[in-house]
Short mmCIF file of N, CA, C and O in Angstrom, two decimals:
data_model
loop_
_atom_site.label_atom_id
_atom_site.label_comp_id
_atom_site.label_asym_id
_atom_site.label_seq_id
_atom_site.Cartn_x
_atom_site.Cartn_y
_atom_site.Cartn_z
N MET A 22 33.40 7.63 13.43
CA MET A 22 32.74 8.75 14.06
C MET A 22 32.30 8.39 15.47
O MET A 22 32.72 9.02 16.43
N ARG A 23 31.46 7.38 15.58
CA ARG A 23 30.94 7.07 16.93
C ARG A 23 32.06 6.56 17.82
O ARG A 23 32.03 6.76 19.02
N ASN A 24 33.06 5.89 17.24
CA ASN A 24 34.16 5.37 18.05
C ASN A 24 35.11 6.47 18.52
O ASN A 24 35.92 6.24 19.41
N GLU A 25 35.02 7.64 17.91
CA GLU A 25 35.89 8.75 18.31
C GLU A 25 35.12 9.82 19.07
O GLU A 25 35.54 10.25 20.15
N VAL A 26 34.00 10.26 18.52
CA VAL A 26 33.28 11.40 19.11
C VAL A 26 32.56 11.01 20.40
O VAL A 26 32.64 11.74 21.39
N LEU A 27 31.88 9.90 20.41
CA LEU A 27 31.11 9.53 21.60
C LEU A 27 31.98 9.31 22.83
O LEU A 27 31.65 9.80 23.91
N PRO A 28 33.12 8.60 22.71
CA PRO A 28 33.98 8.49 23.89
C PRO A 28 34.52 9.85 24.36
O PRO A 28 34.63 10.09 25.57
N LEU A 29 34.83 10.74 23.41
CA LEU A 29 35.28 12.08 23.79
C LEU A 29 34.17 12.85 24.50
O LEU A 29 34.42 13.56 25.48
N ALA A 30 32.95 12.70 24.02
CA ALA A 30 31.81 13.37 24.66
C ALA A 30 31.62 12.85 26.08
O ALA A 30 31.38 13.63 27.00
N ASP A 31 31.74 11.54 26.26
CA ASP A 31 31.59 10.98 27.61
C ASP A 31 32.71 11.45 28.53
O ASP A 31 32.48 11.73 29.70
N LYS A 32 33.91 11.54 27.98
CA LYS A 32 35.04 12.04 28.77
C LYS A 32 34.81 13.50 29.18
O LYS A 32 35.06 13.87 30.33
N LEU A 33 34.30 14.31 28.25
CA LEU A 33 34.00 15.70 28.56
C LEU A 33 32.90 15.78 29.62
O LEU A 33 32.98 16.59 30.55
N ARG A 34 31.90 14.92 29.51
CA ARG A 34 30.80 14.91 30.48
C ARG A 34 31.32 14.62 31.88
O ARG A 34 30.89 15.22 32.85
N GLN A 35 32.28 13.70 31.97
CA GLN A 35 32.82 13.33 33.27
C GLN A 35 33.78 14.38 33.83
O GLN A 35 33.76 14.67 35.02
N SER A 36 34.63 14.93 32.96
CA SER A 36 35.67 15.83 33.45
C SER A 36 35.22 17.29 33.56
O SER A 36 35.74 18.03 34.39
N ALA A 37 34.29 17.71 32.71
CA ALA A 37 33.83 19.10 32.73
C ALA A 37 32.33 19.14 32.44
O ALA A 37 31.90 19.52 31.35
N PRO A 38 31.51 18.73 33.39
CA PRO A 38 30.07 18.63 33.14
C PRO A 38 29.42 19.94 32.72
O PRO A 38 28.50 19.93 31.89
N GLU A 39 29.91 21.07 33.22
CA GLU A 39 29.31 22.36 32.84
C GLU A 39 29.56 22.65 31.36
O GLU A 39 28.66 23.11 30.65
N THR A 40 30.77 22.38 30.91
CA THR A 40 31.11 22.59 29.50
C THR A 40 30.31 21.64 28.63
O THR A 40 29.79 22.03 27.58
N PHE A 41 30.20 20.38 29.06
CA PHE A 41 29.41 19.41 28.31
C PHE A 41 27.97 19.88 28.17
O PHE A 41 27.41 19.85 27.07
N GLU A 42 27.37 20.32 29.27
CA GLU A 42 25.98 20.78 29.23
C GLU A 42 25.81 21.95 28.28
O GLU A 42 24.79 22.05 27.59
N ALA A 43 26.80 22.82 28.23
CA ALA A 43 26.71 23.99 27.35
C ALA A 43 26.76 23.61 25.87
O ALA A 43 26.30 24.38 25.02
N HIS A 44 27.27 22.43 25.57
CA HIS A 44 27.45 22.03 24.16
C HIS A 44 26.67 20.78 23.77
O HIS A 44 26.92 20.20 22.71
N ARG A 45 25.74 20.38 24.59
CA ARG A 45 24.95 19.17 24.29
C ARG A 45 24.21 19.26 22.96
O ARG A 45 24.20 18.32 22.17
N ASP A 46 23.56 20.39 22.72
CA ASP A 46 22.79 20.53 21.48
C ASP A 46 23.70 20.49 20.26
O ASP A 46 23.34 19.91 19.23
N ALA A 47 24.88 21.09 20.36
CA ALA A 47 25.82 21.06 19.23
C ALA A 47 26.24 19.62 18.94
O ALA A 47 26.35 19.22 17.77
N LEU A 48 26.46 18.83 19.98
CA LEU A 48 26.81 17.43 19.79
C LEU A 48 25.65 16.67 19.15
O LEU A 48 25.87 15.86 18.24
N ALA A 49 24.44 16.94 19.59
CA ALA A 49 23.26 16.28 19.01
C ALA A 49 23.15 16.61 17.52
O ALA A 49 22.88 15.74 16.70
N VAL A 50 23.37 17.87 17.17
CA VAL A 50 23.30 18.28 15.75
C VAL A 50 24.40 17.60 14.95
O VAL A 50 24.18 17.12 13.84
N LEU A 51 25.60 17.53 15.52
CA LEU A 51 26.71 16.87 14.83
C LEU A 51 26.38 15.41 14.53
O LEU A 51 26.55 14.94 13.40
N LEU A 52 25.89 14.70 15.52
CA LEU A 52 25.53 13.30 15.32
C LEU A 52 24.38 13.16 14.31
O LEU A 52 24.39 12.27 13.47
N ASN A 53 23.41 14.04 14.39
CA ASN A 53 22.29 14.01 13.46
C ASN A 53 22.76 14.24 12.03
O ASN A 53 22.28 13.60 11.11
N ASP A 54 23.71 15.13 11.85
CA ASP A 54 24.18 15.45 10.50
C ASP A 54 25.07 14.38 9.90
O ASP A 54 25.32 14.38 8.70
N CYS A 55 25.57 13.45 10.70
CA CYS A 55 26.44 12.39 10.19
C CYS A 55 25.67 11.28 9.48
O CYS A 55 26.19 10.66 8.56
N GLU A 56 24.46 11.01 9.90
CA GLU A 56 23.72 9.89 9.35
C GLU A 56 23.49 10.00 7.84
O GLU A 56 23.73 9.05 7.12
N PRO A 57 23.04 11.16 7.32
CA PRO A 57 22.84 11.23 5.86
C PRO A 57 24.13 10.98 5.08
O PRO A 57 24.10 10.37 4.02
N ALA A 58 25.26 11.39 5.62
CA ALA A 58 26.53 11.14 4.94
C ALA A 58 26.81 9.65 4.87
O ALA A 58 27.27 9.14 3.85
N LEU A 59 26.49 8.93 5.94
CA LEU A 59 26.69 7.48 5.93
C LEU A 59 25.73 6.80 4.96
O LEU A 59 26.10 5.86 4.26
N VAL A 60 24.51 7.29 4.92
CA VAL A 60 23.53 6.71 3.99
C VAL A 60 23.98 6.95 2.56
O VAL A 60 23.94 6.06 1.72
N ASP A 61 24.43 8.17 2.26
CA ASP A 61 24.89 8.49 0.92
C ASP A 61 26.09 7.65 0.52
O ASP A 61 26.27 7.33 -0.64
N ALA A 62 26.93 7.32 1.51
CA ALA A 62 28.11 6.51 1.21
C ALA A 62 27.70 5.10 0.80
O ALA A 62 28.43 4.44 0.07
N GLY A 63 26.54 4.65 1.24
CA GLY A 63 26.01 3.35 0.83
C GLY A 63 26.85 2.17 1.30
O GLY A 63 26.88 1.15 0.65
N ARG A 64 27.51 2.31 2.40
CA ARG A 64 28.34 1.22 2.89
C ARG A 64 27.45 0.12 3.47
O ARG A 64 26.56 0.40 4.27
N PRO A 65 27.71 -1.13 3.08
CA PRO A 65 26.87 -2.21 3.61
C PRO A 65 27.07 -2.38 5.12
O PRO A 65 28.14 -2.17 5.65
N GLY A 66 26.01 -2.76 5.78
CA GLY A 66 26.07 -3.05 7.20
C GLY A 66 26.08 -1.83 8.10
O GLY A 66 26.29 -1.97 9.29
N GLU A 67 25.84 -0.64 7.56
CA GLU A 67 25.90 0.55 8.39
C GLU A 67 24.55 0.96 8.95
O GLU A 67 24.48 1.91 9.70
N ARG A 68 23.50 0.27 8.61
CA ARG A 68 22.19 0.63 9.13
C ARG A 68 22.17 0.66 10.66
O ARG A 68 21.67 1.61 11.25
N PRO A 69 22.74 -0.35 11.34
CA PRO A 69 22.75 -0.27 12.81
C PRO A 69 23.57 0.92 13.33
O PRO A 69 23.19 1.53 14.32
N VAL A 70 24.66 1.25 12.66
CA VAL A 70 25.48 2.39 13.08
C VAL A 70 24.68 3.67 12.95
O VAL A 70 24.69 4.52 13.84
N ILE A 71 23.98 3.81 11.85
CA ILE A 71 23.17 5.01 11.61
C ILE A 71 22.12 5.16 12.71
O ILE A 71 21.94 6.24 13.27
N GLN A 72 21.45 4.07 13.05
CA GLN A 72 20.41 4.13 14.08
C GLN A 72 21.02 4.45 15.45
O GLN A 72 20.42 5.18 16.24
N GLN A 73 22.22 3.94 15.73
CA GLN A 73 22.88 4.26 16.99
C GLN A 73 23.22 5.75 17.06
O GLN A 73 23.08 6.37 18.12
N LEU A 74 23.66 6.31 15.94
CA LEU A 74 23.97 7.74 15.92
C LEU A 74 22.71 8.57 16.14
O LEU A 74 22.74 9.57 16.86
N PHE A 75 21.60 8.18 15.52
CA PHE A 75 20.34 8.89 15.75
C PHE A 75 19.94 8.82 17.21
O PHE A 75 19.55 9.82 17.81
N ARG A 76 20.02 7.63 17.81
CA ARG A 76 19.66 7.50 19.23
C ARG A 76 20.57 8.35 20.10
O ARG A 76 20.12 8.98 21.05
N GLY A 77 21.86 8.36 19.77
CA GLY A 77 22.80 9.20 20.51
C GLY A 77 22.45 10.66 20.38
O GLY A 77 22.50 11.42 21.36
N ALA A 78 22.10 11.07 19.17
CA ALA A 78 21.75 12.47 18.94
C ALA A 78 20.54 12.87 19.77
O ALA A 78 20.52 13.93 20.40
N VAL A 79 19.53 12.02 19.80
CA VAL A 79 18.33 12.32 20.60
C VAL A 79 18.69 12.37 22.08
O VAL A 79 18.22 13.24 22.82
N GLY A 80 19.55 11.46 22.52
CA GLY A 80 19.93 11.42 23.92
C GLY A 80 20.72 12.63 24.38
O GLY A 80 20.62 13.04 25.53
N TYR A 81 21.50 13.22 23.49
CA TYR A 81 22.30 14.38 23.87
C TYR A 81 21.52 15.69 23.77
O TYR A 81 21.91 16.68 24.37
N ALA A 82 20.46 15.71 23.01
CA ALA A 82 19.72 16.96 22.79
C ALA A 82 19.17 17.51 24.10
O ALA A 82 18.55 16.80 24.89
N LYS A 83 19.39 18.78 24.29
CA LYS A 83 18.87 19.48 25.46
C LYS A 83 17.66 20.33 25.06
O LYS A 83 16.68 20.41 25.79
N ASP A 84 17.75 20.94 23.90
CA ASP A 84 16.65 21.75 23.35
C ASP A 84 15.48 20.82 23.05
O ASP A 84 15.64 19.82 22.38
N PRO A 85 14.28 21.11 23.55
CA PRO A 85 13.15 20.20 23.37
C PRO A 85 12.72 20.02 21.91
O PRO A 85 12.05 19.05 21.59
N VAL A 86 13.11 20.91 21.03
CA VAL A 86 12.73 20.80 19.62
C VAL A 86 13.65 19.83 18.87
O VAL A 86 13.22 19.14 17.95
N LEU A 87 14.91 19.76 19.28
CA LEU A 87 15.88 18.94 18.56
C LEU A 87 15.49 17.47 18.43
O LEU A 87 15.64 16.89 17.36
N PRO A 88 14.99 16.81 19.48
CA PRO A 88 14.61 15.41 19.29
C PRO A 88 13.57 15.20 18.19
O PRO A 88 13.62 14.22 17.45
N GLU A 89 12.65 16.14 18.07
CA GLU A 89 11.63 16.01 17.01
C GLU A 89 12.27 16.17 15.63
O GLU A 89 11.92 15.45 14.69
N VAL A 90 13.20 17.10 15.51
CA VAL A 90 13.92 17.29 14.23
C VAL A 90 14.72 16.04 13.89
O VAL A 90 14.71 15.57 12.76
N ILE A 91 15.41 15.51 14.88
CA ILE A 91 16.23 14.31 14.67
C ILE A 91 15.36 13.13 14.28
O ILE A 91 15.69 12.37 13.37
N LYS A 92 14.23 12.96 14.95
CA LYS A 92 13.32 11.85 14.61
C LYS A 92 12.77 12.00 13.20
O LYS A 92 12.62 11.02 12.48
N ALA A 93 12.50 13.23 12.78
CA ALA A 93 12.04 13.46 11.40
C ALA A 93 13.14 13.09 10.42
O ALA A 93 12.87 12.46 9.38
N ASN A 94 14.38 13.45 10.73
CA ASN A 94 15.50 13.08 9.86
C ASN A 94 15.67 11.57 9.81
O ASN A 94 15.98 11.00 8.77
N GLN A 95 15.46 10.93 10.95
CA GLN A 95 15.56 9.47 11.01
C GLN A 95 14.54 8.83 10.07
O GLN A 95 14.86 7.90 9.34
N GLN A 96 13.33 9.34 10.09
CA GLN A 96 12.31 8.81 9.18
C GLN A 96 12.70 9.07 7.73
O GLN A 96 12.46 8.24 6.86
N GLY A 97 13.31 10.23 7.47
CA GLY A 97 13.77 10.55 6.12
C GLY A 97 14.85 9.60 5.64
O GLY A 97 14.96 9.33 4.45
N VAL A 98 15.63 9.05 6.55
CA VAL A 98 16.66 8.09 6.20
C VAL A 98 16.05 6.72 5.95
O VAL A 98 16.48 5.97 5.07
N HIS A 99 15.00 6.37 6.70
CA HIS A 99 14.36 5.06 6.54
C HIS A 99 13.78 4.89 5.13
O HIS A 99 13.84 3.80 4.57
N ILE A 100 13.24 5.93 4.56
CA ILE A 100 12.60 5.83 3.25
C ILE A 100 13.59 5.39 2.18
O ILE A 100 13.35 4.40 1.48
N PRO A 101 14.74 6.07 2.00
CA PRO A 101 15.68 5.60 0.98
C PRO A 101 16.28 4.23 1.31
O PRO A 101 16.58 3.45 0.41
N GLN A 102 16.43 3.93 2.61
CA GLN A 102 16.95 2.61 2.97
C GLN A 102 16.00 1.51 2.50
O GLN A 102 16.42 0.51 1.94
N ARG A 103 14.71 1.72 2.75
CA ARG A 103 13.72 0.73 2.31
C ARG A 103 13.67 0.63 0.79
O ARG A 103 13.59 -0.46 0.23
N ALA A 104 13.75 1.77 0.12
CA ALA A 104 13.75 1.77 -1.35
C ALA A 104 14.96 1.03 -1.88
O ALA A 104 14.84 0.21 -2.81
N ASN A 105 16.12 1.28 -1.32
CA ASN A 105 17.34 0.58 -1.77
C ASN A 105 17.23 -0.92 -1.54
O ASN A 105 17.66 -1.71 -2.38
N ARG A 106 16.66 -1.30 -0.41
CA ARG A 106 16.49 -2.73 -0.13
C ARG A 106 15.57 -3.38 -1.16
O ARG A 106 15.85 -4.46 -1.68
N ARG A 107 14.47 -2.71 -1.50
CA ARG A 107 13.54 -3.26 -2.49
C ARG A 107 14.17 -3.32 -3.87
O ARG A 107 13.96 -4.28 -4.61
N ILE A 108 14.93 -2.32 -4.21
CA ILE A 108 15.61 -2.33 -5.51
C ILE A 108 16.59 -3.49 -5.58
O ILE A 108 16.67 -4.20 -6.60
N ARG A 109 17.34 -3.73 -4.50
CA ARG A 109 18.29 -4.85 -4.49
C ARG A 109 17.56 -6.18 -4.64
O ARG A 109 18.01 -7.08 -5.34
N ILE A 110 16.40 -6.30 -4.00
CA ILE A 110 15.61 -7.54 -4.13
C ILE A 110 15.16 -7.73 -5.57
O ILE A 110 15.27 -8.82 -6.13
N LEU A 111 14.68 -6.66 -6.19
CA LEU A 111 14.24 -6.75 -7.59
C LEU A 111 15.40 -7.09 -8.52
O LEU A 111 15.25 -7.89 -9.44
N VAL A 112 16.55 -6.49 -8.27
CA VAL A 112 17.73 -6.79 -9.10
C VAL A 112 18.12 -8.25 -8.96
O VAL A 112 18.45 -8.91 -9.94
N ASP A 113 18.07 -8.76 -7.73
CA ASP A 113 18.41 -10.16 -7.50
C ASP A 113 17.43 -11.10 -8.21
O ASP A 113 17.81 -12.16 -8.68
N VAL A 114 16.16 -10.71 -8.24
CA VAL A 114 15.14 -11.53 -8.89
C VAL A 114 15.37 -11.55 -10.41
O VAL A 114 15.22 -12.58 -11.06
N ILE A 115 15.74 -10.41 -10.96
CA ILE A 115 15.95 -10.32 -12.41
C ILE A 115 17.22 -11.05 -12.74
O ILE A 115 17.41 -11.83 -13.54
#
């Protein structure tokens, strides 16, 4: 996702800045919506990728409300990540 969408977004920003500006919020929402899918997939080592997508989403947001929504979603992702980490520790101990 980030290896495909973010370079395309940067290319759009450089080649057609007006079009990019018109669709910044849609890009922010797209990036924001990808993180829960990655968390649900439970792929190891994706925590840094998820955080990069959240930061990208906040950076692209033009609407002043979107960064707050994205940050709330980010916190919502942290809770299950911490729970999963603790469960893995307990399983390893047992």
